[in-house]
mmCIF file of C-alpha atoms in Angstrom:
data_model
loop_
_atom_site.group_PDB
_atom_site.id
_atom_site.type_symbol
_atom_site.label_atom_id
_atom_site.label_comp_id
_atom_site.label_asym_id
_atom_site.label_seq_id
_atom_site.Cartn_x
_atom_site.Cartn_y
_atom_site.Cartn_z
ATOM 1 C CA MET Z 326 116.889 97.059 101.244
ATOM 2 C CA LEU Z 327 114.102 99.191 101.125
ATOM 3 C CA SER Z 328 110.242 98.456 100.545
ATOM 4 C CA VAL Z 329 107.701 101.268 100.698
ATOM 5 C CA SER Z 330 103.773 99.973 100.744
ATOM 6 C CA ASN Z 331 100.565 101.682 100.261
ATOM 7 C CA VAL Z 332 101.966 104.992 101.564
ATOM 8 C CA SER Z 333 99.824 108.440 101.303
ATOM 9 C CA LYS Z 334 100.245 112.147 102.353
ATOM 10 C CA THR Z 335 97.776 114.446 103.205
ATOM 11 C CA PHE Z 336 99.178 118.548 104.477
ATOM 12 C CA VAL Z 337 96.338 120.090 105.676
ATOM 13 C CA LEU Z 338 97.022 123.863 105.344
ATOM 14 C CA HIS Z 339 95.794 125.303 108.673
ATOM 15 C CA ASN Z 340 95.921 129.211 107.438
ATOM 16 C CA GLN Z 341 93.155 128.696 104.700
ATOM 17 C CA SER Z 342 90.048 127.121 106.951
ATOM 18 C CA GLY Z 343 91.505 123.909 107.190
ATOM 19 C CA ALA Z 344 91.886 122.966 103.677
ATOM 20 C CA LYS Z 345 93.237 119.536 102.768
ATOM 21 C CA LEU Z 346 96.591 119.092 99.960
ATOM 22 C CA PRO Z 347 97.180 115.162 99.053
ATOM 23 C CA VAL Z 348 100.137 114.463 98.217
ATOM 24 C CA LEU Z 349 101.462 110.874 98.329
ATOM 25 C CA THR Z 350 98.185 108.206 97.454
ATOM 26 C CA LYS Z 351 99.230 104.366 97.503
ATOM 27 C CA SER Z 352 103.158 104.664 96.845
ATOM 28 C CA SER Z 353 104.566 101.676 96.706
ATOM 29 C CA PHE Z 354 107.816 100.371 95.136
ATOM 30 C CA SER Z 355 111.217 98.734 96.794
ATOM 31 C CA VAL Z 356 114.516 99.119 96.198
ATOM 32 C CA ASP Z 357 117.053 96.085 96.090
ATOM 33 C CA LYS Z 358 121.584 96.016 96.904
ATOM 34 C CA GLY Z 359 123.060 97.851 94.672
ATOM 35 C CA GLU Z 360 120.022 99.561 93.054
ATOM 36 C CA CYS Z 361 119.106 103.157 92.567
ATOM 37 C CA VAL Z 362 115.798 104.238 92.226
ATOM 38 C CA VAL Z 363 115.165 108.219 90.647
ATOM 39 C CA LEU Z 364 112.140 109.775 91.833
ATOM 40 C CA LEU Z 365 110.372 111.399 88.901
ATOM 41 C CA GLY Z 366 107.437 113.372 88.805
ATOM 42 C CA ARG Z 367 106.856 117.333 88.119
ATOM 43 C CA SER Z 368 107.327 120.390 90.648
ATOM 44 C CA GLY Z 369 105.159 120.195 93.549
ATOM 45 C CA SER Z 370 104.609 116.337 92.888
ATOM 46 C CA GLY Z 371 105.896 114.925 95.960
ATOM 47 C CA LYS Z 372 109.252 113.715 95.413
ATOM 48 C CA SER Z 373 111.205 115.463 98.309
ATOM 49 C CA THR Z 374 107.876 114.952 100.507
ATOM 50 C CA LEU Z 375 108.559 111.164 99.089
ATOM 51 C CA LEU Z 376 111.878 111.524 100.439
ATOM 52 C CA ARG Z 377 111.576 112.707 103.636
ATOM 53 C CA ALA Z 378 108.776 110.711 104.469
ATOM 54 C CA LEU Z 379 111.661 107.470 103.660
ATOM 55 C CA TYR Z 380 113.188 109.439 106.293
ATOM 56 C CA ALA Z 381 110.741 109.735 108.645
ATOM 57 C CA ASN Z 382 110.925 113.534 108.843
ATOM 58 C CA TYR Z 383 106.995 113.780 107.684
ATOM 59 C CA LEU Z 384 104.738 111.603 108.892
ATOM 60 C CA VAL Z 385 102.503 109.626 106.751
ATOM 61 C CA ASP Z 386 98.716 109.580 106.806
ATOM 62 C CA GLU Z 387 98.701 105.494 106.157
ATOM 63 C CA GLY Z 388 101.218 102.389 104.557
ATOM 64 C CA HIS Z 389 104.196 101.066 105.635
ATOM 65 C CA ILE Z 390 108.149 101.911 105.180
ATOM 66 C CA TRP Z 391 110.460 98.478 105.909
ATOM 67 C CA VAL Z 392 113.847 99.494 106.364
ATOM 68 C CA ARG Z 393 116.408 96.633 106.369
ATOM 69 C CA HIS Z 394 118.234 97.463 109.723
ATOM 70 C CA ASN Z 395 121.549 96.093 111.246
ATOM 71 C CA GLY Z 396 120.686 96.684 114.561
ATOM 72 C CA VAL Z 397 117.467 95.098 117.318
ATOM 73 C CA SER Z 398 115.345 93.159 114.630
ATOM 74 C CA HIS Z 399 111.538 94.629 115.426
ATOM 75 C CA VAL Z 400 110.348 91.945 112.877
ATOM 76 C CA ARG Z 401 111.596 88.951 111.412
ATOM 77 C CA ASP Z 402 113.380 88.997 108.667
ATOM 78 C CA SER Z 403 111.290 86.598 106.815
ATOM 79 C CA ASP Z 404 107.860 87.968 107.820
ATOM 80 C CA ALA Z 405 108.811 91.678 106.651
ATOM 81 C CA ILE Z 406 108.061 91.756 103.404
ATOM 82 C CA SER Z 407 106.210 88.701 103.360
ATOM 83 C CA ASP Z 408 103.135 90.807 104.184
ATOM 84 C CA THR Z 409 103.940 94.648 103.665
ATOM 85 C CA THR Z 410 100.479 95.994 104.002
ATOM 86 C CA ASN Z 411 99.719 94.163 107.364
ATOM 87 C CA THR Z 412 99.125 96.163 110.253
ATOM 88 C CA CYS Z 413 102.070 94.996 112.642
ATOM 89 C CA ASP Z 414 103.337 97.338 115.156
ATOM 90 C CA VAL Z 415 106.867 97.008 115.252
ATOM 91 C CA ARG Z 416 106.399 97.837 119.155
ATOM 92 C CA ARG Z 417 104.948 95.158 119.720
ATOM 93 C CA ASN Z 418 106.616 92.341 117.486
ATOM 94 C CA ARG Z 419 110.401 92.281 118.939
ATOM 95 C CA CYS Z 420 113.146 89.956 118.402
ATOM 96 C CA GLU Z 421 116.517 89.745 118.147
ATOM 97 C CA HIS Z 422 118.407 88.713 114.574
ATOM 98 C CA GLN Z 423 121.201 90.121 113.077
ATOM 99 C CA ALA Z 424 119.368 90.695 109.821
ATOM 100 C CA THR Z 425 116.266 92.752 110.407
ATOM 101 C CA TRP Z 426 113.307 95.449 109.019
ATOM 102 C CA VAL Z 427 111.785 98.059 110.912
ATOM 103 C CA ASP Z 428 108.811 99.538 110.111
ATOM 104 C CA ILE Z 429 110.358 103.290 110.241
ATOM 105 C CA ALA Z 430 106.942 105.124 108.957
ATOM 106 C CA ASN Z 431 105.107 103.826 112.871
ATOM 107 C CA ALA Z 432 108.210 103.678 115.078
ATOM 108 C CA GLN Z 433 109.009 105.367 117.970
ATOM 109 C CA PRO Z 434 111.071 108.001 117.832
ATOM 110 C CA ARG Z 435 114.677 105.897 119.314
ATOM 111 C CA GLU Z 436 113.882 103.626 116.758
ATOM 112 C CA VAL Z 437 114.317 106.129 114.092
ATOM 113 C CA LEU Z 438 117.483 107.104 115.646
ATOM 114 C CA GLU Z 439 119.274 103.402 115.348
ATOM 115 C CA VAL Z 440 118.105 103.341 112.038
ATOM 116 C CA ARG Z 441 119.160 106.528 110.970
ATOM 117 C CA GLN Z 442 122.891 106.183 112.931
ATOM 118 C CA ASN Z 443 123.250 102.579 111.739
ATOM 119 C CA SER Z 444 121.313 102.481 108.488
ATOM 120 C CA LEU Z 445 120.066 104.938 106.492
ATOM 121 C CA GLY Z 446 122.233 107.623 104.977
ATOM 122 C CA TRP Z 447 120.721 111.257 103.977
ATOM 123 C CA VAL Z 448 121.623 114.378 101.856
ATOM 124 C CA SER Z 449 119.507 117.045 101.557
ATOM 125 C CA GLN Z 450 120.085 119.930 99.324
ATOM 126 C CA PHE Z 451 121.211 122.330 102.594
ATOM 127 C CA LEU Z 452 124.090 122.263 104.800
ATOM 128 C CA ARG Z 453 122.136 122.973 108.149
ATOM 129 C CA VAL Z 454 125.544 121.803 111.240
ATOM 130 C CA ILE Z 455 126.399 124.487 113.788
ATOM 131 C CA PRO Z 456 128.195 127.680 113.630
ATOM 132 C CA ARG Z 457 131.846 127.727 114.280
ATOM 133 C CA ILE Z 458 132.069 124.284 113.514
ATOM 134 C CA SER Z 459 135.011 123.604 110.663
ATOM 135 C CA ALA Z 460 134.465 121.976 107.644
ATOM 136 C CA LEU Z 461 136.574 118.872 108.378
ATOM 137 C CA ASP Z 462 134.486 118.236 111.614
ATOM 138 C CA VAL Z 463 131.394 118.775 109.921
ATOM 139 C CA VAL Z 464 131.744 116.057 107.563
ATOM 140 C CA ALA Z 465 133.871 113.890 110.042
ATOM 141 C CA GLN Z 466 131.510 113.883 112.890
ATOM 142 C CA PRO Z 467 128.627 111.461 111.538
ATOM 143 C CA LEU Z 468 131.931 108.287 111.202
ATOM 144 C CA ILE Z 469 132.991 109.551 114.401
ATOM 145 C CA GLU Z 470 129.848 108.879 115.866
ATOM 146 C CA GLN Z 471 129.806 105.533 115.010
ATOM 147 C CA GLY Z 472 132.238 104.739 116.885
ATOM 148 C CA VAL Z 473 135.357 105.378 114.819
ATOM 149 C CA ASP Z 474 138.829 107.272 115.845
ATOM 150 C CA LYS Z 475 139.144 110.577 115.649
ATOM 151 C CA LYS Z 476 142.463 110.807 113.523
ATOM 152 C CA GLN Z 477 140.988 108.239 111.397
ATOM 153 C CA ALA Z 478 137.445 109.987 110.593
ATOM 154 C CA LYS Z 479 138.878 113.010 109.880
ATOM 155 C CA GLN Z 480 141.249 111.292 107.402
ATOM 156 C CA LYS Z 481 138.465 110.258 105.046
ATOM 157 C CA ALA Z 482 136.881 113.573 105.830
ATOM 158 C CA ALA Z 483 139.925 115.154 104.265
ATOM 159 C CA ALA Z 484 140.076 112.735 101.282
ATOM 160 C CA LEU Z 485 136.455 113.223 100.145
ATOM 161 C CA LEU Z 486 136.665 117.053 101.041
ATOM 162 C CA THR Z 487 140.314 117.112 98.285
ATOM 163 C CA ARG Z 488 137.942 114.671 95.731
ATOM 164 C CA LEU Z 489 135.108 116.932 95.944
ATOM 165 C CA ASN Z 490 137.807 120.086 95.282
ATOM 166 C CA VAL Z 491 136.803 122.206 98.620
ATOM 167 C CA PRO Z 492 139.915 123.778 99.049
ATOM 168 C CA GLU Z 493 142.415 122.609 102.230
ATOM 169 C CA PRO Z 494 142.720 126.500 103.600
ATOM 170 C CA LEU Z 495 138.380 126.104 103.757
ATOM 171 C CA TRP Z 496 139.089 122.714 105.313
ATOM 172 C CA SER Z 497 139.601 124.877 109.271
ATOM 173 C CA LEU Z 498 136.387 127.445 108.660
ATOM 174 C CA ALA Z 499 133.017 126.544 109.654
ATOM 175 C CA PRO Z 500 131.002 126.114 106.231
ATOM 176 C CA ALA Z 501 128.752 128.715 107.027
ATOM 177 C CA THR Z 502 131.161 131.541 105.388
ATOM 178 C CA PHE Z 503 131.001 128.675 102.207
ATOM 179 C CA SER Z 504 129.307 129.701 99.500
ATOM 180 C CA GLY Z 505 126.290 127.275 98.366
ATOM 181 C CA GLY Z 506 128.125 124.885 95.835
ATOM 182 C CA GLU Z 507 131.057 124.679 98.175
ATOM 183 C CA GLN Z 508 128.555 124.266 101.017
ATOM 184 C CA GLN Z 509 126.759 121.750 99.040
ATOM 185 C CA ARG Z 510 130.210 119.870 98.352
ATOM 186 C CA VAL Z 511 130.447 119.405 102.132
ATOM 187 C CA ASN Z 512 127.406 118.468 102.830
ATOM 188 C CA ILE Z 513 127.832 115.407 100.225
ATOM 189 C CA ALA Z 514 131.032 114.466 101.838
ATOM 190 C CA ARG Z 515 129.279 114.356 105.361
ATOM 191 C CA GLY Z 516 126.644 112.355 103.515
ATOM 192 C CA PHE Z 517 129.387 110.226 101.689
ATOM 193 C CA ILE Z 518 131.582 109.367 104.681
ATOM 194 C CA VAL Z 519 129.979 106.238 105.994
ATOM 195 C CA ASP Z 520 128.606 103.798 103.561
ATOM 196 C CA SER Z 521 125.552 103.334 105.019
ATOM 197 C CA PRO Z 522 123.397 100.289 103.116
ATOM 198 C CA ILE Z 523 120.696 102.652 102.043
ATOM 199 C CA LEU Z 524 121.002 106.290 100.593
ATOM 200 C CA LEU Z 525 118.454 108.855 100.219
ATOM 201 C CA LEU Z 526 119.477 112.036 97.520
ATOM 202 C CA ASP Z 527 117.917 115.330 97.544
ATOM 203 C CA GLU Z 528 119.026 116.861 94.126
ATOM 204 C CA PRO Z 529 122.669 116.412 95.933
ATOM 205 C CA THR Z 530 123.900 117.930 92.303
ATOM 206 C CA ALA Z 531 121.721 121.389 92.316
ATOM 207 C CA SER Z 532 124.217 123.743 92.927
ATOM 208 C CA LEU Z 533 127.214 122.185 91.034
ATOM 209 C CA ASP Z 534 129.160 122.169 88.168
ATOM 210 C CA GLU Z 535 129.718 119.728 86.059
ATOM 211 C CA LYS Z 536 132.867 118.259 86.802
ATOM 212 C CA ASN Z 537 132.133 117.882 90.656
ATOM 213 C CA CYS Z 538 128.501 116.809 89.105
ATOM 214 C CA GLN Z 539 131.078 113.985 87.714
ATOM 215 C CA VAL Z 540 132.879 113.602 90.920
ATOM 216 C CA VAL Z 541 128.739 112.921 92.890
ATOM 217 C CA ILE Z 542 127.933 110.468 90.259
ATOM 218 C CA GLU Z 543 131.103 108.205 91.045
ATOM 219 C CA LEU Z 544 130.545 108.376 94.217
ATOM 220 C CA ILE Z 545 127.293 107.158 93.513
ATOM 221 C CA GLN Z 546 127.871 104.511 91.256
ATOM 222 C CA GLU Z 547 131.049 102.854 94.041
ATOM 223 C CA ALA Z 548 127.949 102.959 96.670
ATOM 224 C CA LYS Z 549 126.138 101.109 94.373
ATOM 225 C CA GLN Z 550 128.868 98.625 93.799
ATOM 226 C CA ARG Z 551 128.813 97.677 97.419
ATOM 227 C CA GLY Z 552 125.693 97.378 97.451
ATOM 228 C CA ALA Z 553 124.325 100.722 98.779
ATOM 229 C CA ALA Z 554 120.575 100.585 98.305
ATOM 230 C CA ILE Z 555 119.532 104.918 96.806
ATOM 231 C CA VAL Z 556 116.546 106.535 96.233
ATOM 232 C CA GLY Z 557 117.917 110.008 94.793
ATOM 233 C CA ILE Z 558 116.050 113.556 93.319
ATOM 234 C CA PHE Z 559 118.510 114.894 90.527
ATOM 235 C CA HIS Z 560 117.210 117.647 88.592
ATOM 236 C CA ASP Z 561 119.754 117.483 86.102
ATOM 237 C CA GLU Z 562 119.008 114.756 83.710
ATOM 238 C CA PHE Z 563 122.626 113.213 81.906
ATOM 239 C CA VAL Z 564 123.278 112.365 86.134
ATOM 240 C CA ARG Z 565 119.702 110.394 86.641
ATOM 241 C CA GLN Z 566 121.065 108.907 83.399
ATOM 242 C CA SER Z 567 124.708 107.856 84.447
ATOM 243 C CA VAL Z 568 123.084 106.710 87.962
ATOM 244 C CA ALA Z 569 119.183 105.285 87.939
ATOM 245 C CA ASP Z 570 118.546 101.141 87.388
ATOM 246 C CA LYS Z 571 115.101 102.622 87.634
ATOM 247 C CA TYR Z 572 112.503 105.358 88.456
ATOM 248 C CA TYR Z 573 109.455 106.019 90.109
ATOM 249 C CA ASP Z 574 106.724 108.145 88.751
ATOM 250 C CA ILE Z 575 105.290 110.176 91.576
ATOM 251 C CA SER Z 576 102.318 111.504 89.968
ATOM 252 C CA THR Z 577 101.233 107.803 88.557
ATOM 253 C CA ALA Z 578 102.366 105.384 90.969
ATOM 254 C CA THR Z 579 104.407 103.400 88.617
ATOM 255 C CA LEU Z 580 107.956 101.675 88.462
ATOM 256 C CA ARG Z 581 110.020 101.162 85.546
ATOM 257 C CA LYS Z 582 113.480 99.952 84.394
ATOM 258 C CA ALA Z 583 116.250 103.047 83.131
#
């Protein structure tokens, strides 16, 4: 579902005479259907940088990030993972297949948007939405963008908000007025409303109490059961142990079973 091959990333500090800060070096691992890989490493080791690179928020210096995608094919399914270290230019390799792989690290912007809409879900630490949009509409929006009926989308949004213990009187209000924990629960509901084949989770339980952490664990386990491939960062050891199938240590670039 997701294959990372020799990904490296260096930040250039322009306000410090162009000093270079290597963050990722030759990171390589893969994630299968129904599997959760948890990223490990000390603070500042590059966990969030790698996760943002998987979502194409950051460009990488080198390497490939192959995402299995249910849209227009850029590389044949049989070819993509047989050699993830090749220099294939996805912009020149087009063919029509249902089972496809896109190198999101080297894809064009419109291809990145297509992959995000159809194959790649994301839950960040912070909720960023347009002001004055109600919490219910914020959560329902990704489903509506996929063509789902508005009423049906809002029903699913309401169910998720209920499950995540967001009080119903808040649903009609803009999340900008909420507490940090309430905003995070809205963010989680938005991230899980679409059954994305691949989910990227950046500390989704950081602002949550024990009760709501357990709800998030259940949502992750249910996503795994339906076949989602998940990569996540979790500050809580109990959450890590509850959801991880494998651990990828950023500092040593090693993958091991949980």
